[in-house]
């Protein structure tokens, strides 16, 4: 009596975690039952990825599965939360076993890598879309909100910027090799979970870079009631970015390209060395790109040079 | 710098709960931060409602908002969990303020009625779909799983059956009055949250009736490793069902119509009186419709009369 879609849902019932943390009851009942850790707060977020809006419909399914989970996990990273559990709501126009096998492989591989257990979800018929709910845990008071940046603090970003935008351009130009670094930046982003954990107790505020540096910096400043002096010359550009897009294109991609899923943090100057040491242990750079100010608004080379918004939301 | 969709998302930032339970940080950051209750397990479920699959695209938006949350909350009811928090992932083909205002009104009203706080979500562009993640709490060991029914126990359902299927038929025939009881059964289902709480400690197993009595009974039996003797003559038919669909149509709707969102439970015979007393306090009937057996499979008048599956998934 099971429908095609119920049968497919069973494809996701195999949890990749041998010893799943806090899972009392996993996939298969009306609800999952979870045992939260004593003394921890629960960090929860949902992200929907829609075909032709957030990713190309003909992207490799392994990348679609990876990416949909990665962008959701990035919100946990920005909170400094330890990832625990996720739910997958998958909407499909048709049932294609090969496609689903690849999609599930990408999704499950990132679950295993990040210690996340898939504990529930549903599969429905409709336009291709993937909605992922993630749950993380963070000791009470240790989370990194976006509203706690203070004037005088440094603004810094993990890793490098602009790669995902160049990767999207490369995809549009016909590049299909997922091993190509810029394309991988776009289709296989790495959520900065370990960086978020390492920055707990050092950073005051954090946000992940999904919309692009300038819009997301705007969100952080607005939430914190501060302004920012940006040093656009200091932006860490992705390897190969200038070669791919030229000097000006690279700068614009780093400022506004979006989809990089690096972390932007505000931290006291005295915390910078320790933060860099901790991130270096993760193989990740932390680059100072400006400073918080008491004057509202984002200023600096970026603004004075006339920032142009890249059209986003088209893949 | 906010997009049209970010502006719309703000429409949902107003929490209707004056004193939200356990909400450390609500809508507006990368994640919500929640404080789970000590000694409780977390019950989590996600349900996606897609236009023209799960509801008519031209249904009143207030009903679409209510229904998308109701079907998700129904899973908490089937677990015996106290509803706490929800996330809303809304995918829209276009931004229509009037539509969104009505949708939000339906969603927020059911939040307020059931004590649920909307703590996060996202709004994206795409075909109309609503994915709702719900979180409830249940004391450790008190949840109602679907795998604990035992031979000799009674099978019973809350409320009445078949109304939602008749309501769908009425909609298809042009009925547009949400006050019409059968149409309301379909478009404005009432999640049986209080019934689920009342049945904790009495029922052994529970499942909510979304697919229809026969398929969902099949799920419960399969999970529990039992069979069922069904007394089809005992099914509690919705008021007006026979008048709307005729004797045979009413019986089929009750057996297989789906979307009723009543609870089906298995309980020891000795617990029946107390269960009925508790549900009567909620204004709800509990009707015995059969008994669990050690022999696999569902038998009884239903099966012998030749059950016909209603085409579902078309609205």
Coordinates of C-alpha atoms in Angstrom, one line a residue:
Chain A
X1 CA 0.0 0.0 0.0
X2 CA 3.0 2.3 0.0
X3 CA 3.2 4.9 -2.7
X4 CA 6.1 5.5 -4.9
X5 CA 7.0 8.4 -2.8
X6 CA 6.8 6.5 0.5
X7 CA 9.1 3.9 -1.0
X8 CA 11.5 6.6 -1.9
X9 CA 11.3 8.1 1.6
X10 CA 12.6 4.7 2.8
X11 CA 15.8 5.4 0.8
X12 CA 16.6 8.0 3.5
X13 CA 15.7 5.8 6.4
X14 CA 19.2 4.4 6.7
X15 CA 21.0 6.5 9.1
X16 CA 24.8 6.8 8.4
X17 CA 25.6 7.3 12.0
X18 CA 26.5 4.1 13.9
X19 CA 26.1 5.8 17.2
X20 CA 23.8 8.7 16.7
X21 CA 23.9 11.3 19.4
X22 CA 20.7 11.7 21.4
X23 CA 18.4 9.9 18.9
X24 CA 15.7 8.1 20.8
X25 CA 13.6 7.4 17.8
X26 CA 14.7 8.1 14.2
X27 CA 13.0 8.0 10.8
X28 CA 9.8 6.1 10.5
X29 CA 7.3 7.2 13.2
X30 CA 5.1 10.3 13.2
X31 CA 7.9 12.2 14.9
X32 CA 11.5 11.7 15.7
X33 CA 12.3 11.7 19.4
X34 CA 15.5 13.4 20.5
X35 CA 17.2 13.7 23.8
X36 CA 18.7 17.3 24.1
X37 CA 21.9 17.6 26.1
X38 CA 21.5 19.0 29.6
X39 CA 22.7 22.6 29.9
X40 CA 22.5 23.2 26.2
X41 CA 20.3 25.4 24.1
X42 CA 18.9 24.2 20.8
X43 CA 19.9 26.1 17.7
X44 CA 17.4 25.5 14.9
X45 CA 17.2 26.7 11.3
X46 CA 15.5 25.8 8.0
X47 CA 16.8 26.6 4.5
X48 CA 14.9 25.9 1.3
X49 CA 16.9 25.4 -1.9
X50 CA 14.7 25.7 -5.1
X51 CA 15.9 24.5 -8.5
X52 CA 16.7 27.3 -10.9
X53 CA 16.6 29.8 -8.0
X54 CA 19.3 28.5 -5.7
X55 CA 21.0 25.9 -7.8
X56 CA 20.9 24.7 -11.5
X57 CA 18.2 22.0 -11.9
X58 CA 20.7 20.0 -14.0
X59 CA 23.5 20.2 -11.4
X60 CA 24.9 16.8 -10.4
X61 CA 22.4 15.4 -7.8
X62 CA 25.3 14.5 -5.5
X63 CA 26.0 18.3 -5.3
X64 CA 22.4 19.2 -4.9
X65 CA 22.2 16.9 -1.9
X66 CA 25.4 18.2 -0.4
X67 CA 24.6 21.8 -1.0
X68 CA 21.1 21.8 0.4
X69 CA 22.4 20.4 3.7
X70 CA 25.6 22.6 3.6
X71 CA 23.7 25.9 3.4
X72 CA 21.5 24.9 6.3
X73 CA 24.5 23.8 8.4
X74 CA 26.2 27.1 7.7
X75 CA 23.5 28.7 9.9
X76 CA 24.6 26.5 12.8
X77 CA 28.2 27.4 12.1
X78 CA 27.3 31.1 12.3
X79 CA 25.8 30.4 15.8
X80 CA 28.7 28.4 17.1
X81 CA 26.5 25.4 17.5
X82 CA 27.5 21.7 17.4
X83 CA 25.5 20.1 14.6
X84 CA 23.3 17.2 15.8
X85 CA 20.1 16.3 13.8
X86 CA 18.4 17.2 10.5
X87 CA 15.1 16.7 8.7
X88 CA 14.8 16.6 4.9
X89 CA 11.7 17.8 3.1
X90 CA 12.2 16.8 -0.5
X91 CA 9.9 17.8 -3.3
X92 CA 10.4 16.0 -6.6
X93 CA 8.7 16.3 -10.0
X94 CA 9.2 12.6 -10.7
X95 CA 10.8 9.6 -9.2
X96 CA 14.2 8.7 -10.7
X97 CA 16.0 6.1 -8.7
X98 CA 19.5 6.9 -10.1
X99 CA 19.0 10.6 -9.4
X100 CA 17.8 9.9 -5.9
X101 CA 20.7 7.5 -5.2
X102 CA 23.2 10.2 -6.1
X103 CA 21.3 12.9 -4.2
X104 CA 21.1 10.7 -1.1
X105 CA 24.9 9.9 -1.4
X106 CA 25.8 13.6 -1.3
X107 CA 23.4 14.3 1.6
X108 CA 24.5 11.3 3.7
X109 CA 28.2 11.9 3.1
X110 CA 28.0 15.4 4.5
X111 CA 25.8 14.1 7.4
X112 CA 28.6 11.6 8.2
X113 CA 31.4 14.2 7.8
X114 CA 29.7 16.6 10.2
X115 CA 28.2 14.2 12.7
X116 CA 24.6 15.0 11.8
X117 CA 21.9 12.4 12.0
X118 CA 19.0 12.5 9.5
X119 CA 16.0 11.8 11.8
X120 CA 13.0 12.5 9.7
X121 CA 11.5 14.2 6.7
X122 CA 9.1 13.8 3.9
X123 CA 9.0 13.3 0.1
X124 CA 6.3 15.0 -1.9
X125 CA 5.5 15.6 -5.6
X126 CA 6.1 19.1 -7.0
X127 CA 8.8 21.3 -8.5
X128 CA 12.3 20.3 -7.4
X129 CA 13.0 21.8 -4.0
X130 CA 14.9 20.8 -0.9
X131 CA 14.0 22.1 2.5
X132 CA 16.4 21.1 5.3
X133 CA 15.9 21.8 9.0
X134 CA 19.0 21.5 11.1
X135 CA 19.4 21.3 14.9
X136 CA 22.5 22.1 16.8
X137 CA 23.4 22.5 20.4
X138 CA 25.3 25.2 22.2
X139 CA 26.0 25.7 25.9
X140 CA 23.7 28.3 27.4
X141 CA 25.1 31.8 26.7
X142 CA 27.9 30.6 24.3
X143 CA 26.0 31.2 21.0
X144 CA 27.3 33.8 18.5
X145 CA 24.4 36.1 17.7
X146 CA 24.5 38.7 15.0
X147 CA 23.4 41.6 17.2
X148 CA 26.4 41.9 19.6
X149 CA 29.0 43.6 17.5
X150 CA 30.4 46.8 19.2
X151 CA 32.2 49.9 17.9
X152 CA 35.9 49.4 17.8
X153 CA 35.8 45.7 17.2
X154 CA 37.5 44.2 14.2
X155 CA 35.5 42.7 11.3
X156 CA 37.1 39.5 9.9
X157 CA 36.1 36.7 7.5
X158 CA 37.1 33.1 7.4
X159 CA 38.6 31.5 4.2
X160 CA 38.3 33.5 1.0
X161 CA 35.6 35.3 -0.9
X162 CA 34.1 35.4 -4.4
X163 CA 34.8 31.8 -5.4
X164 CA 31.2 30.8 -5.4
X165 CA 30.2 33.6 -7.8
X166 CA 33.0 32.7 -10.1
X167 CA 31.9 29.1 -9.9
X168 CA 28.4 30.0 -10.9
X169 CA 29.8 31.9 -13.9
X170 CA 31.9 28.9 -14.8
X171 CA 28.8 26.6 -14.6
X172 CA 27.0 29.0 -16.9
X173 CA 29.9 28.9 -19.3
X174 CA 29.7 25.1 -19.4
X175 CA 32.2 24.0 -16.8
X176 CA 31.0 20.6 -15.4
X177 CA 34.0 19.3 -13.5
X178 CA 33.2 19.3 -9.7
X179 CA 36.9 19.1 -9.0
X180 CA 37.4 22.5 -10.5
X181 CA 38.0 24.7 -7.3
X182 CA 35.8 27.6 -8.2
X183 CA 32.9 25.4 -9.3
X184 CA 33.3 23.4 -6.1
X185 CA 33.1 26.6 -4.1
X186 CA 29.7 27.2 -5.6
X187 CA 28.2 23.6 -5.8
X188 CA 30.0 22.0 -2.8
X189 CA 30.4 24.7 -0.2
X190 CA 32.0 23.7 3.1
X191 CA 30.0 24.9 6.1
X192 CA 32.4 26.5 8.6
X193 CA 31.2 24.4 11.6
X194 CA 34.6 24.0 13.2
X195 CA 35.4 27.7 12.8
X196 CA 32.2 28.6 14.5
X197 CA 33.0 26.3 17.4
X198 CA 36.5 27.7 17.6
X199 CA 35.3 31.3 17.7
X200 CA 33.0 30.8 20.7
X201 CA 34.2 32.9 23.5
X202 CA 36.3 35.1 21.2
X203 CA 33.9 36.6 18.6
X204 CA 31.1 38.9 19.8
X205 CA 28.9 38.4 16.7
X206 CA 28.8 36.2 13.7
X207 CA 26.8 35.8 10.5
X208 CA 27.3 33.4 7.5
X209 CA 27.9 34.9 4.1
X210 CA 25.0 33.7 2.0
X211 CA 23.7 36.8 0.3
X212 CA 27.1 38.4 -0.2
X213 CA 29.6 40.3 2.0
X214 CA 28.0 43.7 1.7
X215 CA 24.4 42.7 2.3
X216 CA 25.3 40.3 5.1
X217 CA 27.6 42.9 6.7
X218 CA 24.6 45.2 6.5
X219 CA 22.5 42.7 8.3
X220 CA 25.1 42.3 11.1
X221 CA 25.5 46.1 11.5
X222 CA 21.8 46.7 11.5
X223 CA 21.1 44.0 14.1
X224 CA 24.0 45.3 16.3
X225 CA 23.2 49.0 15.8
X226 CA 26.7 49.7 14.6
X227 CA 28.4 50.9 11.3
X228 CA 31.4 49.6 9.5
X229 CA 34.6 50.9 7.9
X230 CA 35.4 48.4 5.2
X231 CA 38.9 47.9 3.8
X232 CA 38.0 46.6 0.4
X233 CA 41.7 46.1 -0.5
X234 CA 42.0 43.6 2.3
X235 CA 39.4 41.2 1.1
X236 CA 40.8 37.7 0.8
X237 CA 40.1 36.7 -2.8
X238 CA 39.6 33.1 -3.8
X239 CA 42.5 31.4 -5.6
X240 CA 42.1 31.9 -9.3
X241 CA 39.4 34.6 -8.9
X242 CA 41.3 37.4 -10.6
X243 CA 42.3 35.1 -13.5
X244 CA 38.7 34.1 -13.9
X245 CA 36.9 37.5 -13.6
X246 CA 39.6 40.2 -13.9
X247 CA 40.6 42.6 -11.1
X248 CA 37.3 44.5 -10.9
X249 CA 35.2 41.5 -11.4
X250 CA 37.0 39.7 -8.6
X251 CA 36.5 42.6 -6.3
X252 CA 32.8 42.8 -7.1
X253 CA 32.4 39.0 -6.6
X254 CA 34.1 39.2 -3.2
X255 CA 32.0 42.1 -2.1
X256 CA 28.6 41.0 -3.4
X257 CA 28.7 37.7 -5.1
X258 CA 27.1 35.7 -2.4
X259 CA 27.0 31.9 -1.8
X260 CA 30.5 31.8 -0.2
X261 CA 29.2 30.5 3.2
X262 CA 32.2 31.8 5.0
X263 CA 31.7 33.4 8.4
X264 CA 31.9 37.1 9.0
X265 CA 32.6 37.9 12.7
X266 CA 33.2 40.9 14.9
X267 CA 35.7 40.5 17.6
X268 CA 37.7 42.6 20.0
X269 CA 41.3 43.4 18.7
X270 CA 42.8 41.6 21.7
X271 CA 41.1 38.3 20.6
X272 CA 42.5 38.3 17.1
X273 CA 45.7 36.4 17.7
X274 CA 44.0 33.6 19.6
X275 CA 41.2 33.4 17.0
X276 CA 43.8 33.1 14.2
X277 CA 45.7 30.4 16.1
X278 CA 42.5 28.4 16.6
X279 CA 41.4 28.7 13.0
X280 CA 44.9 27.9 11.7
X281 CA 44.5 24.5 13.5
X282 CA 41.5 24.0 11.1
X283 CA 43.6 25.0 8.1
X284 CA 41.6 28.2 7.7
X285 CA 42.7 31.8 7.5
X286 CA 41.0 34.7 9.4
X287 CA 41.4 38.0 7.5
X288 CA 40.6 41.4 9.0
X289 CA 38.6 43.4 6.5
X290 CA 37.5 46.4 8.6
X291 CA 36.3 47.7 11.8
X292 CA 33.0 48.4 13.5
X293 CA 32.1 52.1 14.1
X294 CA 29.5 54.0 16.0
X295 CA 28.4 55.7 12.9
X296 CA 25.6 53.8 11.1
X297 CA 26.2 52.6 7.5
X298 CA 29.0 50.7 5.7
X299 CA 31.8 53.0 4.4
X300 CA 35.1 52.4 2.7
X301 CA 36.6 51.7 -0.6
X302 CA 33.7 49.5 -1.6
X303 CA 31.1 52.1 -1.1
X304 CA 33.0 55.0 -2.6
X305 CA 33.9 53.0 -5.7
X306 CA 30.2 52.5 -6.3
X307 CA 29.1 49.0 -5.4
X308 CA 27.0 47.3 -8.0
X309 CA 24.6 44.6 -6.9
X310 CA 25.0 41.3 -8.8
X311 CA 21.8 39.9 -9.9
X312 CA 21.3 36.9 -7.6
X313 CA 18.7 34.2 -7.3
X314 CA 19.3 33.1 -10.9
X315 CA 21.3 30.0 -11.4
Chain B
X1 CA 19.1 46.2 0.5
X2 CA 16.4 43.7 1.5
X3 CA 14.7 41.8 -1.2
X4 CA 11.0 41.6 -1.7
X5 CA 11.2 38.2 -0.1
X6 CA 13.1 39.3 2.9
X7 CA 10.6 42.0 3.4
X8 CA 7.8 39.4 3.2
X9 CA 9.7 37.2 5.7
X10 CA 9.5 40.1 8.2
X11 CA 5.7 39.7 8.0
X12 CA 6.2 36.5 10.0
X13 CA 8.6 38.0 12.5
X14 CA 5.8 39.1 14.9
X15 CA 5.4 36.3 17.3
X16 CA 1.8 36.0 18.5
X17 CA 2.9 34.6 21.9
X18 CA 3.3 37.2 24.6
X19 CA 5.2 34.7 26.8
X20 CA 6.8 32.2 24.4
X21 CA 7.9 29.1 26.2
X22 CA 11.6 28.5 26.0
X23 CA 12.4 30.9 23.2
X24 CA 15.8 32.4 23.9
X25 CA 16.1 34.0 20.4
X26 CA 13.3 34.0 17.9
X27 CA 13.0 35.0 14.3
X28 CA 15.8 37.2 12.8
X29 CA 19.2 35.6 13.5
X30 CA 20.9 32.7 11.7
X31 CA 19.2 30.3 14.0
X32 CA 16.5 30.4 16.7
X33 CA 17.8 29.5 20.1
X34 CA 15.5 27.3 22.2
X35 CA 15.7 26.1 25.8
X36 CA 14.3 22.5 26.0
X37 CA 12.6 21.6 29.2
X38 CA 14.6 19.4 31.6
X39 CA 13.6 15.8 31.6
X40 CA 11.7 16.0 28.3
X41 CA 12.4 14.5 24.9
X42 CA 12.0 16.6 21.8
X43 CA 9.5 15.4 19.2
X44 CA 10.2 16.8 15.8
X45 CA 8.5 16.4 12.4
X46 CA 8.3 18.2 9.1
X47 CA 5.4 18.2 6.6
X48 CA 5.4 19.8 3.2
X49 CA 2.1 20.8 1.6
X50 CA 2.3 21.4 -2.1
X51 CA -0.4 23.3 -4.1
X52 CA -2.5 21.1 -6.3
X53 CA -1.1 18.0 -4.6
X54 CA -2.1 18.6 -0.9
X55 CA -4.5 21.5 -1.3
X56 CA -6.2 23.5 -4.1
X57 CA -4.0 26.4 -5.2
X58 CA -7.0 28.6 -5.1
X59 CA -8.1 27.7 -1.6
X60 CA -8.6 30.6 0.8
X61 CA -5.1 31.6 1.9
X62 CA -6.3 31.7 5.5
X63 CA -7.1 27.9 5.1
X64 CA -3.7 27.2 3.4
X65 CA -1.9 28.8 6.4
X66 CA -4.0 27.0 8.9
X67 CA -3.9 23.6 7.2
X68 CA -0.1 23.5 6.6
X69 CA 0.5 24.0 10.3
X70 CA -2.4 21.7 11.4
X71 CA -1.1 18.7 9.4
X72 CA 2.3 19.1 11.0
X73 CA 0.9 19.5 14.5
X74 CA -1.1 16.4 13.9
X75 CA 2.2 14.4 14.1
X76 CA 2.9 15.9 17.5
X77 CA -0.6 14.9 18.6
X78 CA 0.0 11.3 17.5
X79 CA 3.1 11.3 19.7
X80 CA 1.4 12.7 22.7
X81 CA 3.7 15.7 22.7
X82 CA 3.1 19.2 23.9
X83 CA 3.5 21.6 21.0
X84 CA 6.2 24.3 21.5
X85 CA 7.9 25.7 18.4
X86 CA 7.6 25.8 14.6
X87 CA 9.6 26.9 11.6
X88 CA 7.9 27.9 8.3
X89 CA 9.6 27.4 4.9
X90 CA 7.3 29.1 2.4
X91 CA 7.9 29.0 -1.3
X92 CA 5.9 31.5 -3.4
X93 CA 5.5 32.1 -7.2
X94 CA 5.0 35.8 -6.6
X95 CA 4.6 38.3 -3.8
X96 CA 1.0 39.2 -3.2
X97 CA 0.6 41.2 0.1
X98 CA -3.1 40.5 0.5
X99 CA -2.6 36.8 0.0
X100 CA 0.2 36.7 2.4
X101 CA -1.7 38.7 5.0
X102 CA -4.5 36.1 5.0
X103 CA -2.1 33.2 4.9
X104 CA -0.2 34.6 7.9
X105 CA -3.5 35.2 9.8
X106 CA -4.5 31.6 9.4
X107 CA -1.0 30.4 10.4
X108 CA -0.7 32.7 13.4
X109 CA -4.2 32.0 14.7
X110 CA -3.5 28.3 14.9
X111 CA -0.1 29.1 16.6
X112 CA -1.9 31.1 19.2
X113 CA -4.6 28.5 19.7
X114 CA -2.2 25.7 20.2
X115 CA 0.5 27.6 22.1
X116 CA 3.1 27.2 19.4
X117 CA 5.7 29.9 18.7
X118 CA 7.0 30.6 15.2
X119 CA 10.7 30.9 15.7
X120 CA 12.2 30.9 12.2
X121 CA 11.9 30.0 8.6
X122 CA 12.5 31.3 5.1
X123 CA 10.7 32.6 2.1
X124 CA 11.8 31.6 -1.4
X125 CA 10.6 32.0 -4.9
X126 CA 9.1 28.9 -6.6
X127 CA 5.9 26.9 -7.0
X128 CA 3.5 27.4 -4.1
X129 CA 4.6 25.0 -1.2
X130 CA 4.6 25.2 2.5
X131 CA 7.0 23.2 4.6
X132 CA 6.4 23.3 8.4
X133 CA 8.7 21.9 11.0
X134 CA 7.2 21.4 14.4
X135 CA 8.8 20.8 17.8
X136 CA 7.0 19.3 20.8
X137 CA 8.1 18.1 24.2
X138 CA 7.2 14.9 25.9
X139 CA 8.4 13.5 29.3
X140 CA 11.0 10.7 28.7
X141 CA 9.2 7.4 28.1
X142 CA 5.7 9.0 27.7
X143 CA 5.6 9.3 23.9
X144 CA 3.0 7.3 21.9
X145 CA 5.0 5.4 19.3
X146 CA 3.3 3.5 16.4
X147 CA 5.2 0.2 17.1
X148 CA 3.8 -0.8 20.5
X149 CA 0.3 -2.2 19.7
X150 CA -0.2 -5.7 21.1
X151 CA -2.6 -8.5 20.2
X152 CA -5.8 -8.3 22.1
X153 CA -5.7 -4.5 22.4
X154 CA -8.6 -2.4 21.2
X155 CA -8.3 -0.2 18.1
X156 CA -10.1 3.1 18.5
X157 CA -10.4 6.4 16.7
X158 CA -11.1 10.0 17.9
X159 CA -13.8 12.1 16.4
X160 CA -15.3 11.0 13.1
X161 CA -14.1 9.8 9.7
X162 CA -14.7 10.6 6.1
X163 CA -15.5 14.3 6.5
X164 CA -12.3 15.5 4.8
X165 CA -12.9 13.4 1.7
X166 CA -16.4 14.6 1.4
X167 CA -15.1 18.2 1.9
X168 CA -12.7 17.7 -1.0
X169 CA -15.5 16.5 -3.2
X170 CA -17.6 19.5 -2.1
X171 CA -14.8 21.9 -3.0
X172 CA -14.5 20.2 -6.4
X173 CA -18.2 20.7 -6.9
X174 CA -17.9 24.4 -6.2
X175 CA -18.6 24.7 -2.5
X176 CA -16.6 27.7 -1.2
X177 CA -18.1 28.4 2.3
X178 CA -15.5 27.5 4.9
X179 CA -18.3 27.3 7.5
X180 CA -19.7 24.3 5.7
X181 CA -18.7 21.5 8.1
X182 CA -17.5 18.9 5.6
X183 CA -15.5 21.5 3.7
X184 CA -14.1 22.7 7.0
X185 CA -13.0 19.1 7.8
X186 CA -10.9 19.2 4.7
X187 CA -9.5 22.7 4.6
X188 CA -9.4 23.5 8.4
X189 CA -8.5 20.3 10.1
X190 CA -8.2 20.4 13.9
X191 CA -5.0 18.6 15.1
X192 CA -6.0 16.3 18.1
X193 CA -3.3 17.7 20.4
X194 CA -5.3 17.6 23.6
X195 CA -6.4 14.0 22.8
X196 CA -2.8 12.9 22.3
X197 CA -1.9 14.4 25.7
X198 CA -5.0 12.8 27.3
X199 CA -4.1 9.4 26.0
X200 CA -0.6 9.3 27.4
X201 CA -0.3 6.5 29.8
X202 CA -3.4 4.8 28.4
X203 CA -2.8 4.1 24.8
X204 CA 0.0 1.8 23.8
X205 CA 0.4 3.1 20.2
X206 CA -0.9 5.9 18.1
X207 CA -0.8 7.3 14.6
X208 CA -2.6 10.2 13.0
X209 CA -4.9 9.5 10.0
X210 CA -3.5 11.4 7.1
X211 CA -3.4 8.8 4.3
X212 CA -6.7 7.2 5.4
X213 CA -7.8 4.7 8.0
X214 CA -6.8 1.5 6.1
X215 CA -3.4 2.6 4.9
X216 CA -2.6 4.2 8.3
X217 CA -3.9 1.1 10.2
X218 CA -1.6 -0.9 7.9
X219 CA 1.4 1.3 9.0
X220 CA 0.6 0.9 12.7
X221 CA 0.1 -2.9 12.3
X222 CA 3.3 -3.3 10.3
X223 CA 5.4 -1.2 12.8
X224 CA 3.9 -3.2 15.7
X225 CA 4.1 -6.6 14.1
X226 CA 0.4 -7.3 14.7
X227 CA -2.7 -7.7 12.5
X228 CA -6.2 -6.2 12.9
X229 CA -9.8 -7.3 12.9
X230 CA -11.7 -4.3 11.7
X231 CA -15.4 -3.8 12.4
X232 CA -16.3 -1.6 9.4
X233 CA -19.9 -1.2 10.7
X234 CA -18.5 0.6 13.8
X235 CA -16.7 3.4 11.9
X236 CA -17.9 6.8 13.2
X237 CA -19.1 8.6 10.1
X238 CA -18.9 12.4 9.9
X239 CA -22.2 14.2 10.3
X240 CA -23.7 14.6 6.9
X241 CA -21.5 12.1 5.2
X242 CA -24.2 9.7 4.1
X243 CA -26.3 12.5 2.8
X244 CA -23.4 13.8 0.8
X245 CA -21.9 10.6 -0.5
X246 CA -24.5 7.8 0.0
X247 CA -24.1 4.7 2.2
X248 CA -21.4 3.1 0.2
X249 CA -19.6 6.3 -0.6
X250 CA -19.6 7.3 3.1
X251 CA -18.2 3.9 4.1
X252 CA -15.4 4.2 1.5
X253 CA -14.6 7.7 2.5
X254 CA -14.3 6.7 6.2
X255 CA -12.1 3.7 5.3
X256 CA -9.8 5.3 2.8
X257 CA -10.6 9.0 2.2
X258 CA -7.6 10.4 4.1
X259 CA -6.9 13.8 5.4
X260 CA -9.1 13.4 8.5
X261 CA -6.3 14.0 11.0
X262 CA -8.0 12.0 13.7
X263 CA -5.9 9.7 15.9
X264 CA -6.0 6.0 15.7
X265 CA -4.8 4.3 18.9
X266 CA -4.4 0.9 20.3
X267 CA -5.1 0.4 24.0
X268 CA -5.8 -2.3 26.5
X269 CA -9.5 -3.0 27.0
X270 CA -9.1 -2.0 30.7
X271 CA -8.0 1.5 29.7
X272 CA -11.0 2.2 27.5
X273 CA -13.4 3.8 30.1
X274 CA -10.7 6.2 31.4
X275 CA -9.7 7.1 27.9
X276 CA -13.3 7.9 26.9
X277 CA -13.8 10.0 30.1
X278 CA -10.7 12.0 29.4
X279 CA -11.6 12.6 25.7
X280 CA -15.2 13.5 26.6
X281 CA -13.7 16.3 28.7
X282 CA -12.3 17.6 25.4
X283 CA -15.7 17.2 23.7
X284 CA -14.4 14.3 21.6
X285 CA -15.7 10.8 21.1
X286 CA -13.4 7.7 21.1
X287 CA -14.9 4.9 19.1
X288 CA -13.8 1.3 19.1
X289 CA -13.4 0.1 15.5
X290 CA -11.7 -3.3 16.0
X291 CA -9.0 -5.2 17.8
X292 CA -5.4 -6.1 17.3
X293 CA -4.6 -9.8 16.5
X294 CA -1.5 -11.9 16.3
X295 CA -2.3 -12.8 12.7
X296 CA -0.7 -10.3 10.3
X297 CA -2.9 -8.3 7.9
X298 CA -6.1 -6.3 8.2
X299 CA -9.3 -8.3 8.1
X300 CA -13.0 -7.6 8.6
X301 CA -16.0 -6.3 6.7
X302 CA -13.8 -3.7 5.0
X303 CA -11.5 -6.2 3.3
X304 CA -14.2 -8.7 2.5
X305 CA -16.3 -6.1 0.8
X306 CA -13.5 -5.2 -1.5
X307 CA -11.8 -2.0 -0.5
X308 CA -11.2 0.4 -3.4
X309 CA -8.4 2.9 -3.0
X310 CA -9.5 6.5 -3.6
X311 CA -7.2 8.4 -5.9
X312 CA -5.4 10.8 -3.5
X313 CA -2.9 13.5 -3.9
X314 CA -5.1 15.3 -6.3
X315 CA -6.9 18.3 -5.0

